[in-house]
Tab-separated table of C-alpha atoms in Angstrom:
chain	number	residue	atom	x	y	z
B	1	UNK	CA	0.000	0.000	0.000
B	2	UNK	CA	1.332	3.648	-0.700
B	3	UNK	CA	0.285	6.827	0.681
B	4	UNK	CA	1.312	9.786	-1.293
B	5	UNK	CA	2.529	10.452	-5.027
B	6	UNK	CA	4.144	8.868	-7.372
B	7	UNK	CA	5.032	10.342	-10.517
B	8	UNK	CA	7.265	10.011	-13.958
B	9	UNK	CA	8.177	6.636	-12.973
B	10	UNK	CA	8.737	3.924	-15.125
B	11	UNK	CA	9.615	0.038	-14.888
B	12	UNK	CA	10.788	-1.448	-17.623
B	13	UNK	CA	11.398	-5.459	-18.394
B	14	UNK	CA	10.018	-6.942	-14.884
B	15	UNK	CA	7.444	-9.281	-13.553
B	16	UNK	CA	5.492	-8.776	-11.067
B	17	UNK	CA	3.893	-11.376	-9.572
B	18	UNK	CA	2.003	-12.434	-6.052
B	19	UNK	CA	2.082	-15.125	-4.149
B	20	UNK	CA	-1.959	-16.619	-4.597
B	21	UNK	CA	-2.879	-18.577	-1.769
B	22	UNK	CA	-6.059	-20.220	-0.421
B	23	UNK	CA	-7.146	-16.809	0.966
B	24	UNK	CA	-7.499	-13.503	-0.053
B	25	UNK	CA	-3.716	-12.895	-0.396
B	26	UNK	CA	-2.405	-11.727	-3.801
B	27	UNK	CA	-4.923	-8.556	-4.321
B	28	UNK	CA	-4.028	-4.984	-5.434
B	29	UNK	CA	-0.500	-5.917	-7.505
B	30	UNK	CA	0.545	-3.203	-10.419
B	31	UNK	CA	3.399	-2.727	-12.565
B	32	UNK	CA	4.502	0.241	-10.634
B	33	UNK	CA	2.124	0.639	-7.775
B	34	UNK	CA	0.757	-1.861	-6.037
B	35	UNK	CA	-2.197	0.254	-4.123
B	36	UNK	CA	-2.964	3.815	-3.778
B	37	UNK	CA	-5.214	4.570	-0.614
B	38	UNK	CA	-5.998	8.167	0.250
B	39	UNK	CA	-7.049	8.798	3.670
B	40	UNK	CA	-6.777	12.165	3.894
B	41	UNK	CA	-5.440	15.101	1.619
B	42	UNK	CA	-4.299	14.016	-1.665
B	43	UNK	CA	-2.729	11.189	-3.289
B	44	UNK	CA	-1.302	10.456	-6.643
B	45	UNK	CA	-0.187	8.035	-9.633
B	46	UNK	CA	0.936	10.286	-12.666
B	47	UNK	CA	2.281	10.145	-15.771
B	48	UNK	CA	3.665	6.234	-15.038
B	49	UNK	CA	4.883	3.849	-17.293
B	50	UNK	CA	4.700	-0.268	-17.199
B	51	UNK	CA	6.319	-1.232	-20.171
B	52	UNK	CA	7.554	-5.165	-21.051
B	53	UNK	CA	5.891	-6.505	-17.984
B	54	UNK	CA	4.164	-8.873	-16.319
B	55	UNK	CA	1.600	-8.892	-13.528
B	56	UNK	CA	0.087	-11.409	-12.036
B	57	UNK	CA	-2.075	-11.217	-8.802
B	58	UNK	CA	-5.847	-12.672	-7.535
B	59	UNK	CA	-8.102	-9.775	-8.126
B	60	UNK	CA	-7.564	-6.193	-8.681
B	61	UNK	CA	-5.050	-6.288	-11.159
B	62	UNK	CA	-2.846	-3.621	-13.143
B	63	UNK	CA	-0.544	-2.903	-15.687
B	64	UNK	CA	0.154	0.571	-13.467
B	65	UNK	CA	-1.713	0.121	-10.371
B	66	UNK	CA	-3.317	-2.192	-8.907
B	67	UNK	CA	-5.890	-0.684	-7.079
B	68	UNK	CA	-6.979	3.299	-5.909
B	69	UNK	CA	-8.753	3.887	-2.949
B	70	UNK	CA	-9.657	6.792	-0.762
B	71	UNK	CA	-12.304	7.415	2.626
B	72	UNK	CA	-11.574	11.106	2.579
B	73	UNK	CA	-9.129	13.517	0.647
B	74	UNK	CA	-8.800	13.115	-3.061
B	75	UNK	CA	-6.433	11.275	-5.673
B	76	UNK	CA	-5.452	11.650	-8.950
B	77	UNK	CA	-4.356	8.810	-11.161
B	78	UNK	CA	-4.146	10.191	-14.581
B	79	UNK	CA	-1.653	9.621	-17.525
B	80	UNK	CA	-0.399	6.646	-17.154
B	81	UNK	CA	0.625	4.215	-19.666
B	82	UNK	CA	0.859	0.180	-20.204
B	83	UNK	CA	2.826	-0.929	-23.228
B	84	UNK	CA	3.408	-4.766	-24.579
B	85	UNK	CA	2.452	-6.015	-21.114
B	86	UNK	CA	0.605	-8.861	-19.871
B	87	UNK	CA	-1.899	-9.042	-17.234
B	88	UNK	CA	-2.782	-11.823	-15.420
B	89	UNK	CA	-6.216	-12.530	-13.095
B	90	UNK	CA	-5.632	-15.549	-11.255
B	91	UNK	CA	-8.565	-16.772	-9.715
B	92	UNK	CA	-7.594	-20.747	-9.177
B	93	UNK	CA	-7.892	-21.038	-5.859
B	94	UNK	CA	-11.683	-20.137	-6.172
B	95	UNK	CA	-11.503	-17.855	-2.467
B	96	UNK	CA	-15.030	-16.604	-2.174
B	97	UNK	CA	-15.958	-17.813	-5.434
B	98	UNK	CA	-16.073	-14.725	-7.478
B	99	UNK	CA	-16.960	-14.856	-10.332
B	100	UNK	CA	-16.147	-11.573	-12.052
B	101	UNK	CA	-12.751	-10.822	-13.127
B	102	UNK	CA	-10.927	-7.079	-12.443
B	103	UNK	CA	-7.620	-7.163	-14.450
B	104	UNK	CA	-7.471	-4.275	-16.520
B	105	UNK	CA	-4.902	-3.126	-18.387
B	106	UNK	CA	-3.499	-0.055	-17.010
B	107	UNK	CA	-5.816	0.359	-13.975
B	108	UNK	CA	-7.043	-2.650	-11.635
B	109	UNK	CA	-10.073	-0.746	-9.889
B	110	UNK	CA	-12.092	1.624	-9.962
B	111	UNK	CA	-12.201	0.619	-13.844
B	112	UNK	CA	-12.878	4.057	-15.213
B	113	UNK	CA	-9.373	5.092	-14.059
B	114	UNK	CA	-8.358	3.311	-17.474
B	115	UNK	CA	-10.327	6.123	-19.561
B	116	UNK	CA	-7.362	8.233	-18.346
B	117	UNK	CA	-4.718	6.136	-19.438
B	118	UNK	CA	-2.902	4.554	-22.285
B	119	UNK	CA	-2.131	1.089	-23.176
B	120	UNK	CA	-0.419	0.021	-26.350
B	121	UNK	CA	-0.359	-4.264	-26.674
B	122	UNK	CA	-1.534	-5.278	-23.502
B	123	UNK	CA	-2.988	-8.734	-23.431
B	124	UNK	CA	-5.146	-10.064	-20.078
B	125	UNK	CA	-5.182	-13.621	-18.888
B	126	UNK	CA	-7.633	-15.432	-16.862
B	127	UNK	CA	-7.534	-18.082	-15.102
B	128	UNK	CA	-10.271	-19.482	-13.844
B	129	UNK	CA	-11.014	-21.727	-10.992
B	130	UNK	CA	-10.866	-25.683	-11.773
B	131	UNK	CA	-14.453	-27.495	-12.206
B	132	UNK	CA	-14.258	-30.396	-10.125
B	133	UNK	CA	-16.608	-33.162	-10.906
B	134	UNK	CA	-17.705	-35.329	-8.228
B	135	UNK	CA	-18.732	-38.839	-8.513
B	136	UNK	CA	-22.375	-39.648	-8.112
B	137	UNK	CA	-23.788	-42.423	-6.306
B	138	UNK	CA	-24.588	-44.316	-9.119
B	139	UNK	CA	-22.865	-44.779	-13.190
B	140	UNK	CA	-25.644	-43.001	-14.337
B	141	UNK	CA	-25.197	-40.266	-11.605
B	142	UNK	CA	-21.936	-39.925	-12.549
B	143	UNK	CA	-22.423	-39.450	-16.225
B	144	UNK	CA	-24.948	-36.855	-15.580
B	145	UNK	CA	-22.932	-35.034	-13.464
B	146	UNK	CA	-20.019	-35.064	-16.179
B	147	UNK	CA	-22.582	-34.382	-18.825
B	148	UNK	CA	-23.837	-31.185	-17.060
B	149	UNK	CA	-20.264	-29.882	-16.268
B	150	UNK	CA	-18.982	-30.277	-19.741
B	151	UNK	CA	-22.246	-28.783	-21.103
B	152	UNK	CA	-22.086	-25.153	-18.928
B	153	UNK	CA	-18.266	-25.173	-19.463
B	154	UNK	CA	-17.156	-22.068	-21.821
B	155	UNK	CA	-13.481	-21.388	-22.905
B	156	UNK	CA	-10.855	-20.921	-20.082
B	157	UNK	CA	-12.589	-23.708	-17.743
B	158	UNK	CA	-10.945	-26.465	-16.710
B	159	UNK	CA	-12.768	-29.646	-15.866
B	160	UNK	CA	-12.287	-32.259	-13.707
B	161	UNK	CA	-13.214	-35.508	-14.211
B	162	UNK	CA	-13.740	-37.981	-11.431
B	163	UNK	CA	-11.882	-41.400	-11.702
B	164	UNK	CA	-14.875	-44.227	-11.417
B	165	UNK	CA	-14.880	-47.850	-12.733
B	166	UNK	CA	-16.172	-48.092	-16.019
B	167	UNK	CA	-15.389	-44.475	-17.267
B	168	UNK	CA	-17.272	-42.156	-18.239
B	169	UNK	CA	-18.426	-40.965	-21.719
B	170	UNK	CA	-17.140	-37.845	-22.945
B	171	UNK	CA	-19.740	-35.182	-24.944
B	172	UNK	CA	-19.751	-31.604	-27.300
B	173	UNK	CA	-17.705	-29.310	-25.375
B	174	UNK	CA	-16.973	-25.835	-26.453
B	175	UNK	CA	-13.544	-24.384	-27.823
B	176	UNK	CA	-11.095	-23.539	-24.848
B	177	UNK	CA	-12.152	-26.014	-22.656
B	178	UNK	CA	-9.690	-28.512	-20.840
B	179	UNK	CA	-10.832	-31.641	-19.517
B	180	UNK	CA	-8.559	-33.069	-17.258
B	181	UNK	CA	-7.519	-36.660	-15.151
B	182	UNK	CA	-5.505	-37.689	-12.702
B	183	UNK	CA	-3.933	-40.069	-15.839
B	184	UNK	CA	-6.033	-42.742	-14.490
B	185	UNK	CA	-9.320	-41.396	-15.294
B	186	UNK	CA	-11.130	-43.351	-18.223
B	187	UNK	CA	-13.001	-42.500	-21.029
B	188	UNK	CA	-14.911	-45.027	-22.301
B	189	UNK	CA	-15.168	-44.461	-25.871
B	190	UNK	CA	-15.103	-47.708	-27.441
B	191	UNK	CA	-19.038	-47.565	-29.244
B	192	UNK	CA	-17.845	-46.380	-32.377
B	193	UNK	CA	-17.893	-43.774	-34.942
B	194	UNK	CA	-17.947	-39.786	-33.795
B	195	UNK	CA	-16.212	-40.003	-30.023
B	196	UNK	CA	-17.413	-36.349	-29.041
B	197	UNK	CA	-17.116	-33.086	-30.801
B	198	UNK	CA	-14.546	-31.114	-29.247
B	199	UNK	CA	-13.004	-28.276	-31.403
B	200	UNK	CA	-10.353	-26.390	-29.711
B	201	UNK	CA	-10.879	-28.211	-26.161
B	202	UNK	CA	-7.166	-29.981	-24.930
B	203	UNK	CA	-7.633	-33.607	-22.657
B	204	UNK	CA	-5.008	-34.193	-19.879
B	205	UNK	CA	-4.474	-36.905	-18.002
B	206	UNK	CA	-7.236	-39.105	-19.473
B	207	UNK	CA	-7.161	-42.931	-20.698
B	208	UNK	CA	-9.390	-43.418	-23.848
B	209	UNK	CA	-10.333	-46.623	-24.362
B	210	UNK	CA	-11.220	-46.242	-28.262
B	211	UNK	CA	-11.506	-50.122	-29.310
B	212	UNK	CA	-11.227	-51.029	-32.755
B	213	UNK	CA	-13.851	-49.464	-35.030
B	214	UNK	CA	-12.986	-47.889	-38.025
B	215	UNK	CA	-13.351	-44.309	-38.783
B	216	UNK	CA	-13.585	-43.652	-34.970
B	217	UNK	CA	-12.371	-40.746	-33.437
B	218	UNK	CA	-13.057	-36.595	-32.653
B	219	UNK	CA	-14.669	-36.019	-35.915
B	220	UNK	CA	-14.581	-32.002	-37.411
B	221	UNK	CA	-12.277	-31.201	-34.499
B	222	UNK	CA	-8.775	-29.928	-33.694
B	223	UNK	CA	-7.712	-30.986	-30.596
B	224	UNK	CA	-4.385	-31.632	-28.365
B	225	UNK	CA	-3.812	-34.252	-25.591
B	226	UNK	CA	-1.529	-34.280	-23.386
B	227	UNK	CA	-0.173	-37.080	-20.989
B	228	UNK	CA	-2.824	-38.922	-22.224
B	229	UNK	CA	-3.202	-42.931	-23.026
B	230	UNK	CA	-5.147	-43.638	-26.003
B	231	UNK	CA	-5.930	-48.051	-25.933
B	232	UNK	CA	-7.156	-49.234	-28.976
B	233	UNK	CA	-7.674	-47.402	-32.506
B	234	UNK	CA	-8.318	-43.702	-33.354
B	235	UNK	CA	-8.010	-41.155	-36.698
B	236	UNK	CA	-7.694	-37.932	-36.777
B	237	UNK	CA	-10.130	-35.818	-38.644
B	238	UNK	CA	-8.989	-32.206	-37.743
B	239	UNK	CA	-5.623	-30.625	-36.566
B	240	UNK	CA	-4.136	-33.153	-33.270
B	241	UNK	CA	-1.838	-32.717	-30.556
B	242	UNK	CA	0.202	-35.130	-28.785
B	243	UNK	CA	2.425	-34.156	-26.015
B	244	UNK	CA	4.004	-36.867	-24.173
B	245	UNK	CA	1.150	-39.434	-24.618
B	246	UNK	CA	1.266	-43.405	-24.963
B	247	UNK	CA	-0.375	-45.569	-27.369
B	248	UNK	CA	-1.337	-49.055	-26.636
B	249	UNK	CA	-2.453	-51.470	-29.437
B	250	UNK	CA	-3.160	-55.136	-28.871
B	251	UNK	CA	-5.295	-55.868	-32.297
B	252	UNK	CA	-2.911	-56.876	-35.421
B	253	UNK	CA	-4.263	-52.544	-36.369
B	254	UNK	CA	-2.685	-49.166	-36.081
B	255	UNK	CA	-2.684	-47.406	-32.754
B	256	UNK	CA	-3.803	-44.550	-35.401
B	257	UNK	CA	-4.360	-43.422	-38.817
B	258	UNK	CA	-3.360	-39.793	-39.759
B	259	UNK	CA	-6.103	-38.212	-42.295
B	260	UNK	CA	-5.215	-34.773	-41.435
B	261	UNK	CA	-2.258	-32.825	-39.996
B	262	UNK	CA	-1.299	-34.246	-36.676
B	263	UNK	CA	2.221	-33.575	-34.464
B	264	UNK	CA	3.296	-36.567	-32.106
B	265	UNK	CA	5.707	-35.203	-29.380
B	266	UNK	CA	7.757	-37.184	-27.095
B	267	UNK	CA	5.019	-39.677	-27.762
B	268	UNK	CA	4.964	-44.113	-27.180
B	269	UNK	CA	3.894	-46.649	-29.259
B	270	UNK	CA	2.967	-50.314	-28.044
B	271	UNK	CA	2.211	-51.615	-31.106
B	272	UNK	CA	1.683	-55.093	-33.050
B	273	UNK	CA	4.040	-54.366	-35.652
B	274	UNK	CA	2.841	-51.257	-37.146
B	275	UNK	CA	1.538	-47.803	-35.513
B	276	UNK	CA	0.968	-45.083	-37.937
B	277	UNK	CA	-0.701	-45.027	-41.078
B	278	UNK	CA	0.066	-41.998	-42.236
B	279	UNK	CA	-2.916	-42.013	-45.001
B	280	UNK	CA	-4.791	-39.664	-47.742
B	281	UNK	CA	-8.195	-40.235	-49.320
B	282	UNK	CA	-7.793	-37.939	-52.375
B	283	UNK	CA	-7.222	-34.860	-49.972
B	284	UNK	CA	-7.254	-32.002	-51.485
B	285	UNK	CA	-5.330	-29.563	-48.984
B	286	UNK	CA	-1.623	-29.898	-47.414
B	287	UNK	CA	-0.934	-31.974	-44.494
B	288	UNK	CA	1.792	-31.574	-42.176
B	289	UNK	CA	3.101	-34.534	-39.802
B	290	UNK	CA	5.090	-34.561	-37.147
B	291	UNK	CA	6.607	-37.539	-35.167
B	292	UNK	CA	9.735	-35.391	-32.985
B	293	UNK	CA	11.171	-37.923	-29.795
B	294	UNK	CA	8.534	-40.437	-30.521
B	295	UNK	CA	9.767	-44.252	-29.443
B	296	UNK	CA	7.898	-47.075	-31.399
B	297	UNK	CA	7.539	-50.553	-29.198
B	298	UNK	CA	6.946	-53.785	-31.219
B	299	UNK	CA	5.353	-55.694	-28.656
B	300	UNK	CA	4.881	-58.335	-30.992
B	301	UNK	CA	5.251	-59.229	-34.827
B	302	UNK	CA	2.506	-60.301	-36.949
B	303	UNK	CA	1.706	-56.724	-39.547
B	304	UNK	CA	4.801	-57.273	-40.777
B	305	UNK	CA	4.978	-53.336	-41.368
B	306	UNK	CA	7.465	-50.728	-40.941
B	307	UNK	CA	6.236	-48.460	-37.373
B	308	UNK	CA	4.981	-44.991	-39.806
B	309	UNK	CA	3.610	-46.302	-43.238
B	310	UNK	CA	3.025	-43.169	-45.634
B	311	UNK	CA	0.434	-43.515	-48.465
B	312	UNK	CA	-1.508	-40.590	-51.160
B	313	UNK	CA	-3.894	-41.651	-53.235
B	314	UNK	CA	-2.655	-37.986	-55.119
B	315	UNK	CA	-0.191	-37.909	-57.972
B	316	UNK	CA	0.681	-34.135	-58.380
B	317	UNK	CA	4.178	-34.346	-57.359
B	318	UNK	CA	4.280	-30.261	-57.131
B	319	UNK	CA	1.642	-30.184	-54.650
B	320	UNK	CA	2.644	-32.534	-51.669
B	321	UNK	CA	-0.154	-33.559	-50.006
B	322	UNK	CA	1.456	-34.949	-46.935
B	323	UNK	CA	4.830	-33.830	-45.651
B	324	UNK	CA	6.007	-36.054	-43.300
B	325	UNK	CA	9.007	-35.173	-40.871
B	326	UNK	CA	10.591	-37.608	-38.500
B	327	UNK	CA	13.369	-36.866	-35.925
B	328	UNK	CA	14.766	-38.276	-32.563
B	329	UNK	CA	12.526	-41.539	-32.740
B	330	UNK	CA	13.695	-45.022	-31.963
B	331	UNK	CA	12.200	-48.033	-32.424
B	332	UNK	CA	12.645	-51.041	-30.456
B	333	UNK	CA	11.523	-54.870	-30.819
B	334	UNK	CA	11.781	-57.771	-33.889
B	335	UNK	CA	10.609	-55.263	-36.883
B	336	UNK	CA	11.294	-57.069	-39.849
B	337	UNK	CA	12.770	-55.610	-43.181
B	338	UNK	CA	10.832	-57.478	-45.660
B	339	UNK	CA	8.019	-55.053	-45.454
B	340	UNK	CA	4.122	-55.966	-47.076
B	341	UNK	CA	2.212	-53.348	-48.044
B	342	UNK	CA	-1.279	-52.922	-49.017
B	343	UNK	CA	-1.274	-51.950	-52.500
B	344	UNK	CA	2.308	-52.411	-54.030
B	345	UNK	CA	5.858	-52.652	-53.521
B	346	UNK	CA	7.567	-50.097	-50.851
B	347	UNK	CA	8.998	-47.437	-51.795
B	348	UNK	CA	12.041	-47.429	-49.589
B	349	UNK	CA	12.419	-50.754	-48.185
B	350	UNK	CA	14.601	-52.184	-45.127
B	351	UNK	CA	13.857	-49.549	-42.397
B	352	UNK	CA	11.621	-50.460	-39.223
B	353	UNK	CA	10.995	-46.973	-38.969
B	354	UNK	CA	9.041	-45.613	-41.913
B	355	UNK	CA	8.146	-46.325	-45.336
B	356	UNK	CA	5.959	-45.366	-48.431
B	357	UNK	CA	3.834	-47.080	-50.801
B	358	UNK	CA	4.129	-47.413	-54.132
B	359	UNK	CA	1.608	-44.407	-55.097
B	360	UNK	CA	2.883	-41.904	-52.689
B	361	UNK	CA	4.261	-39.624	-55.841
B	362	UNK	CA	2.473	-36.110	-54.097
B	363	UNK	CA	4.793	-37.409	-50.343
B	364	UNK	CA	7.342	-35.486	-48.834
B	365	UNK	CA	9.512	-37.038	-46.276
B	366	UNK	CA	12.368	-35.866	-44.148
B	367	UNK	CA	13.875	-38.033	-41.478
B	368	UNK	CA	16.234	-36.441	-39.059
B	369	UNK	CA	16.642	-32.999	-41.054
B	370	UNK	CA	17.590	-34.883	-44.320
B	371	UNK	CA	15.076	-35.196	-47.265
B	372	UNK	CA	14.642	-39.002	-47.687
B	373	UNK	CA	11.370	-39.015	-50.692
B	374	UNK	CA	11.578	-37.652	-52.934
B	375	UNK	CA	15.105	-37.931	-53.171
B	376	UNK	CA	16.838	-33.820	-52.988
């Protein structure tokens, strides 16, 4: 807190962040100023500058100054200025559940202190409290309890599902969202065709039991996953994420096949002799895949195919419908080199890691920052 006046001052290239605890610590934090309270006489914040910074605090929240406040006297907090800055509202801890957010980007509170000010590139950040599901007394108490949560949830909440035997079925959440486990919670997704739609929402910490249908997976969305285990068979329809997640695949099948543009980081593969089907349908847009630190596991040895297979059904060499880049990945296990593939001979032959089919003339492929197909 500051009694008095503070004015010309600038702070350049700082964060500023407090500590937010299970109480009502971590109010009125600024750039410059934390609090301005005006008991008597007069009290100022003038012509102050925040500029490359970072605030962070649980309510009442400012680029500048945090907070102004006065029971007698006067202050004047005028032109002031916030430039490339970032504001953050941190609310996690959910003390006194409020539920209306005062970061602002030059002035926490009062608000119309900002109409004074200037800011130049300031972005806010909130973070909301987590939405933690609780189990019901019943399967079907459960679900609807997980149902309703994921249903009122708009972008920024996190959700948290409870762990229960059986799982739980996942439903239409909107963009923003993040559903969360403790990496033991399941989803039981294993009925078939469109899983949930989920466009923009991330899953953490989940294990998705996706059996072995066909065409089964998060149709029309783009999502990421992180620390996730997917069992069974998925494909991608829209843009996909995965960050340090583990595929497990007992079926003679792919853990997955890549229709669209999909990035596998630091990513496992159990497989039965074949994991990725990297795989186009006539597309008629770009694809970009990623496998970066990815270790493929042939648990056993009956697909007889290399761990990424790459396939077009395109022939426009100019236009390279799927560009493929692998780098850091092992692969470990009896992968043999005499490779069957679906529709023709291999295109590379004698690597357990990746391979092409005959028809792949529109594939790009680089392995390790070298261009392996089409040969540079």
């Amino acid at each position: 807190s500051y009694y008095g006046d503070i004015i010309n001052c600038t702070v350049k290239n700082a964060t500023v962040a407090a500590a937010v605890k299970n109480n009502d610590d971590g109010d009125k934090v600024g750039g410059v100023v934390g609090r301005l309270s005006v008991e008597e006489g007069i009290g100022s914040v003038k012509n102050c500058t925040a500029e490359n910074v970072t605030v962070k605090g649980y309510r009442q929240v400012g680029g500048v100054l945090g907070g102004a406040y006065k029971t007698s006297g006067s202050y004047d907090v005028s032109g002031n200025t916030a430039k490339n800055c970032t504001i953050i509202n941190d609310r996690s801890n959910n003390y006194n559940n409020l539920t209306e957010f005062d970061a602002r980007e030059v002035i926490g509170t009062p608000a119309a202190l900002n109409d004074a000010s200037t800011k130049e590139n300031v972005t806010i950040e909130l973070i909301k409290a987590p939405i933690v599901v609780e189990a019901g007394a019943t399967p079907a108490a459960t679900q609807t309890n997980v149902t309703n949560a994921i249903a009122a949830a708009t972008a920024g909440d996190t959700i948290i599902l409870p762990n229960v035997e059986g799982g739980v079925k996942l439903i239409n959440a909107a963009p923003g969202v993040t559903i969360k486990g403790d990496g033991n919670t399941v989803i039981n997704a294993t009925d078939g065709g469109q899983i949930a739609r989920i466009d923009g929402v991330t899953l953490d910490g989940l294990v998705i039991n996706c059996g072995q249908s066909n065409y089964h997976g998060f149709q029309h969305s783009n999502v990421t996953l992180r620390n996730c285990t997917i069992n069974g068979l998925l494909f991608s329809y829209g843009t996909m994420v995965f960050e340090g997640c583990t595929f497990n695949q007992t079926a003679v099948e792919y853990n997955m096949w890549a229709y669209t543009s999909v990035t596998y980081k630091d990513c496992t593969f159990n497989t039965c002799g074949k994991a990725v089907n990297v795989y186009s349908e006539g597309a008629t847009v770009q694809y970009k895949v990623v496998f970066d630190g990815c270790t493929f596991n042939n648990m056993n040895n009956p697909a007889k195919k290399p761990a990424v297979l790459i396939k077009s059904n395109g022939s426009n060499p100019e236009f390279y419908r799927y560009d493929v880049e692998i780098k850091n990945c092992t692969v470990n296990g009896n992968w043999p080199t005499n490779y069957i593939v679906d529709e023709g001979e291999a295109q590379i032959g004698n690597n357990p890691l990746y391979d092409i089919e005959k028809n792949g003339t529109d594939i790009k492929l680089t392995v390790d920052g070298v261009q392996i197909y089409p040969a540079a």
